[in-house]
Tab-separated table of C-alpha atoms in Angstrom:
chain	number	residue	atom	x	y	z
A	1	MET	CA	-9.585	-8.995	49.750
A	2	VAL	CA	-8.376	-5.544	50.743
A	3	LYS	CA	-6.920	-4.993	54.200
A	4	THR	CA	-8.625	-1.795	55.379
A	5	ASP	CA	-6.398	-1.006	58.406
A	6	SER	CA	-4.052	1.170	56.306
A	7	PHE	CA	-7.041	3.082	54.863
A	8	ASN	CA	-8.592	3.610	58.283
A	9	ILE	CA	-5.285	4.815	59.746
A	10	GLY	CA	-4.583	7.109	56.832
A	11	ALA	CA	-8.128	8.512	56.501
A	12	PRO	CA	-7.617	11.794	58.433
A	13	THR	CA	-4.701	12.877	56.248
A	14	TYR	CA	-5.694	11.177	52.974
A	15	ALA	CA	-7.053	14.259	51.191
A	16	GLU	CA	-4.073	16.360	52.202
A	17	ARG	CA	-1.556	13.729	50.996
A	18	ALA	CA	-3.452	13.257	47.731
A	19	ASN	CA	-2.823	16.923	46.846
A	20	LYS	CA	0.969	16.771	47.231
A	21	GLY	CA	3.886	15.785	45.019
A	22	LEU	CA	3.621	13.241	42.230
A	23	TRP	CA	0.391	11.837	43.667
A	24	GLY	CA	-1.119	15.306	43.655
A	25	TRP	CA	-0.081	15.821	40.050
A	26	LEU	CA	-1.640	12.522	38.985
A	27	LYS	CA	-4.795	13.283	40.914
A	28	SER	CA	-5.105	16.699	39.248
A	29	LYS	CA	-4.953	15.049	35.809
A	30	GLU	CA	-7.572	12.497	36.839
A	31	LYS	CA	-9.878	15.181	38.241
A	32	LYS	CA	-9.644	17.211	35.028
A	33	ALA	CA	-10.368	14.155	32.870
A	34	LEU	CA	-13.368	13.210	35.024
A	35	LEU	CA	-14.836	16.755	34.835
A	36	ASN	CA	-14.405	16.766	31.050
A	37	GLN	CA	-16.257	13.464	30.747
A	38	ILE	CA	-18.993	14.591	33.143
A	39	ASP	CA	-19.378	17.740	31.025
A	40	HIS	CA	-19.702	15.597	27.914
A	41	PHE	CA	-22.546	13.437	29.241
A	42	ILE	CA	-24.293	15.378	32.025
A	43	SER	CA	-25.820	18.859	32.041
A	44	ALA	CA	-24.535	21.066	34.865
A	45	ASP	CA	-28.059	22.109	35.894
A	46	GLN	CA	-29.485	18.561	35.778
A	47	GLU	CA	-31.007	17.127	38.932
A	48	CYS	CA	-29.366	13.731	39.322
A	49	ARG	CA	-28.607	10.932	41.748
A	50	LEU	CA	-24.961	10.022	41.987
A	51	LEU	CA	-23.506	6.869	43.519
A	52	ASP	CA	-19.795	6.867	44.443
A	53	LEU	CA	-18.571	3.305	44.967
A	54	GLY	CA	-15.379	3.294	46.985
A	55	CYS	CA	-15.969	6.931	47.877
A	56	GLY	CA	-13.117	7.269	50.331
A	57	VAL	CA	-13.098	10.636	52.096
A	58	GLY	CA	-15.010	12.254	49.236
A	59	ILE	CA	-12.264	13.774	47.047
A	60	TYR	CA	-14.228	13.156	43.853
A	61	ALA	CA	-17.636	13.737	45.436
A	62	ASP	CA	-16.448	17.183	46.515
A	63	LEU	CA	-15.251	17.871	42.995
A	64	ILE	CA	-18.508	16.776	41.367
A	65	SER	CA	-20.723	18.559	43.858
A	66	LYS	CA	-19.183	21.875	42.752
A	67	LYS	CA	-19.872	20.989	39.135
A	68	LEU	CA	-23.334	19.467	39.458
A	69	LEU	CA	-25.034	21.682	41.991
A	70	LYS	CA	-28.280	19.683	41.912
A	71	ALA	CA	-26.654	16.282	42.409
A	72	SER	CA	-27.688	14.102	45.337
A	73	ILE	CA	-24.599	12.094	46.312
A	74	THR	CA	-24.447	8.704	47.984
A	75	GLY	CA	-21.166	7.026	48.886
A	76	ILE	CA	-20.137	3.501	49.830
A	77	ASP	CA	-16.812	2.456	51.296
A	78	ARG	CA	-15.522	-0.482	53.341
A	79	SER	CA	-13.196	1.750	55.372
A	80	SER	CA	-15.017	2.989	58.462
A	81	GLY	CA	-12.461	5.769	58.918
A	82	MET	CA	-12.983	7.116	55.458
A	83	ILE	CA	-16.780	6.772	55.451
A	84	GLU	CA	-16.980	8.773	58.697
A	85	ILE	CA	-15.200	11.690	57.027
A	86	PHE	CA	-17.355	11.337	53.893
A	87	ARG	CA	-20.566	11.333	55.982
A	88	ALA	CA	-19.427	14.317	58.040
A	89	LYS	CA	-19.412	16.400	54.821
A	90	GLY	CA	-23.157	15.942	54.598
A	91	TYR	CA	-23.297	13.173	51.997
A	92	LYS	CA	-25.431	10.080	52.391
A	93	ALA	CA	-23.102	7.176	53.144
A	94	PHE	CA	-23.038	3.429	53.684
A	95	HIS	CA	-20.266	1.479	55.372
A	96	LEU	CA	-20.302	-1.754	53.301
A	97	ASN	CA	-18.021	-4.365	51.845
A	98	LEU	CA	-19.162	-4.369	48.231
A	99	GLU	CA	-17.634	-7.796	47.614
A	100	THR	CA	-19.877	-9.498	50.193
A	101	GLN	CA	-22.775	-7.189	51.129
A	102	PRO	CA	-25.746	-6.334	48.914
A	103	PHE	CA	-26.807	-2.792	48.096
A	104	SER	CA	-30.100	-1.602	46.643
A	105	GLU	CA	-31.153	2.020	46.750
A	106	GLY	CA	-32.861	2.366	43.393
A	107	ILE	CA	-31.584	3.787	40.122
A	108	PHE	CA	-28.812	6.353	39.873
A	109	ASP	CA	-28.070	8.728	36.988
A	110	ILE	CA	-24.295	8.638	37.578
A	111	ILE	CA	-22.167	5.918	39.125
A	112	MET	CA	-18.485	6.543	39.870
A	113	ILE	CA	-15.960	3.778	40.528
A	114	LEU	CA	-12.724	5.712	40.869
A	115	GLY	CA	-9.814	3.787	42.278
A	116	LEU	CA	-11.721	0.782	43.600
A	117	LEU	CA	-11.660	-2.113	41.131
A	118	GLU	CA	-7.936	-2.657	41.379
A	119	PHE	CA	-8.447	-3.587	45.054
A	120	VAL	CA	-11.113	-6.164	44.267
A	121	LYS	CA	-10.151	-9.756	43.499
A	122	ASN	CA	-13.599	-10.705	42.205
A	123	PRO	CA	-15.424	-7.776	40.557
A	124	GLN	CA	-18.587	-9.727	39.831
A	125	PRO	CA	-20.490	-8.597	42.979
A	126	ILE	CA	-19.757	-4.953	42.049
A	127	LEU	CA	-20.955	-5.547	38.479
A	128	SER	CA	-24.156	-6.972	39.976
A	129	ILE	CA	-24.615	-3.800	42.035
A	130	LEU	CA	-24.116	-1.782	38.855
A	131	LYS	CA	-26.945	-3.690	37.233
A	132	THR	CA	-29.402	-3.119	40.106
A	133	SER	CA	-28.404	0.554	40.460
A	134	SER	CA	-28.530	1.591	36.770
A	135	ASP	CA	-30.809	1.780	33.759
A	136	GLU	CA	-30.092	2.519	30.090
A	137	ASP	CA	-29.542	6.249	30.819
A	138	THR	CA	-27.070	5.816	33.660
A	139	LYS	CA	-23.481	6.838	32.956
A	140	ILE	CA	-20.782	4.829	34.733
A	141	PHE	CA	-17.352	6.398	35.174
A	142	ILE	CA	-14.458	3.986	35.910
A	143	LEU	CA	-10.959	5.073	36.818
A	144	VAL	CA	-8.403	2.233	36.862
A	145	PRO	CA	-4.632	1.822	36.689
A	146	ARG	CA	-3.276	1.036	33.224
A	147	PHE	CA	-1.656	-2.328	32.745
A	148	THR	CA	1.866	-0.956	32.308
A	149	PRO	CA	5.337	-1.737	33.831
A	150	LEU	CA	5.199	1.660	35.603
A	151	ASN	CA	2.399	0.418	37.845
A	152	ILE	CA	4.777	-2.002	39.541
A	153	PHE	CA	5.488	0.911	41.873
A	154	TYR	CA	1.753	1.309	42.579
A	155	PHE	CA	1.592	-2.434	43.300
A	156	LEU	CA	4.657	-2.369	45.557
A	157	TYR	CA	3.468	0.695	47.492
A	158	HIS	CA	0.230	-1.055	48.475
A	159	TYR	CA	2.056	-4.343	49.019
A	160	PHE	CA	4.095	-2.759	51.786
A	161	GLN	CA	0.809	-1.323	53.143
A	162	HIS	CA	-0.404	-4.949	53.335
A	163	THR	CA	-3.025	-4.269	50.637
A	164	ARG	CA	-3.374	-6.445	47.559
A	165	VAL	CA	-3.680	-4.789	44.111
A	166	PHE	CA	-5.075	-6.605	41.046
A	167	LEU	CA	-3.810	-4.928	37.906
A	168	ARG	CA	-5.978	-5.741	34.866
A	169	SER	CA	-5.566	-4.914	31.203
A	170	ARG	CA	-7.925	-2.730	29.182
A	171	VAL	CA	-9.053	-5.847	27.280
A	172	ASN	CA	-9.876	-7.568	30.565
A	173	TYR	CA	-12.001	-4.632	31.775
A	174	LEU	CA	-13.859	-4.400	28.463
A	175	LYS	CA	-14.584	-8.144	28.597
A	176	LEU	CA	-15.803	-7.980	32.202
A	177	PHE	CA	-18.230	-5.176	31.407
A	178	SER	CA	-19.439	-6.471	28.048
A	179	GLU	CA	-20.216	-9.856	29.607
A	180	SER	CA	-22.404	-8.025	32.120
A	181	ASP	CA	-24.223	-6.167	29.300
A	182	PHE	CA	-22.481	-2.790	29.583
A	183	GLU	CA	-21.115	-0.957	26.530
A	184	LEU	CA	-18.134	1.342	26.355
A	185	LEU	CA	-19.052	4.938	25.474
A	186	ASN	CA	-15.724	6.666	25.859
A	187	GLU	CA	-12.221	6.134	27.183
A	188	HIS	CA	-9.243	8.325	27.943
A	189	ARG	CA	-5.655	7.643	28.877
A	190	VAL	CA	-5.434	10.118	31.721
A	191	THR	CA	-1.846	9.711	32.883
A	192	PRO	CA	0.997	7.300	32.150
A	193	VAL	CA	-0.502	5.023	34.844
A	194	SER	CA	-4.306	5.533	34.753
A	195	ARG	CA	-7.252	5.224	32.414
A	196	LEU	CA	-10.830	6.566	32.537
A	197	LEU	CA	-13.601	4.454	30.995
A	198	VAL	CA	-17.264	5.469	30.564
A	199	PHE	CA	-19.935	2.768	30.303
A	200	GLN	CA	-23.710	2.448	30.112
A	201	ARG	CA	-26.197	-0.465	30.009
A	202	LEU	CA	-26.766	-2.029	26.650
A	203	THR	CA	-30.104	-1.071	25.179
A	204	LYS	CA	-32.616	-3.734	24.296
A	205	ARG	CA	-31.989	-2.886	20.629
A	206	ASN	CA	-28.272	-3.563	20.982
A	207	LEU	CA	-28.951	-6.831	22.828
A	208	GLN	CA	-30.991	-8.211	19.928
């Protein structure tokens, strides 16, 4: 379980800090990779519903809203401090703990899980939400830390913030999603420490 105090306390300055130094450089690479994948799968003039799980203060929502001008964006986060900032930007928002609280708002065209799964001990509730919030046309964008020795620093940083991090291998993520009937469409090693995966629901044909 993630301790949210550090996220609440850091919410007002989170976006500013995420644009500076090494963190800012890593974020810029991740943003570029996400936009490239969005471009590959989604038309810029398409009307679409977007769900941002673990939306934080809206760093990625802001990025996508400039790219997909007709996107309707909904965010969920367990940090009240961050969700307040996200909601103040005009996005629809829910303050929920995705590990324990259900969510059902219909089907979304895009679902983003960018920097959330590594803070979740048991991802199955989130995979269940993906199932109820997607159909065979939904594209799901996942940004996760790579399972490398370099990420010991990522682990230690959050450890000293009293937040647990669960680093998983690529194989582990692929197994988790395939067992929940999602197929991998694309993947990209974004930085030395992060990976972007794109999934969608398995079609009935592929399930046979």
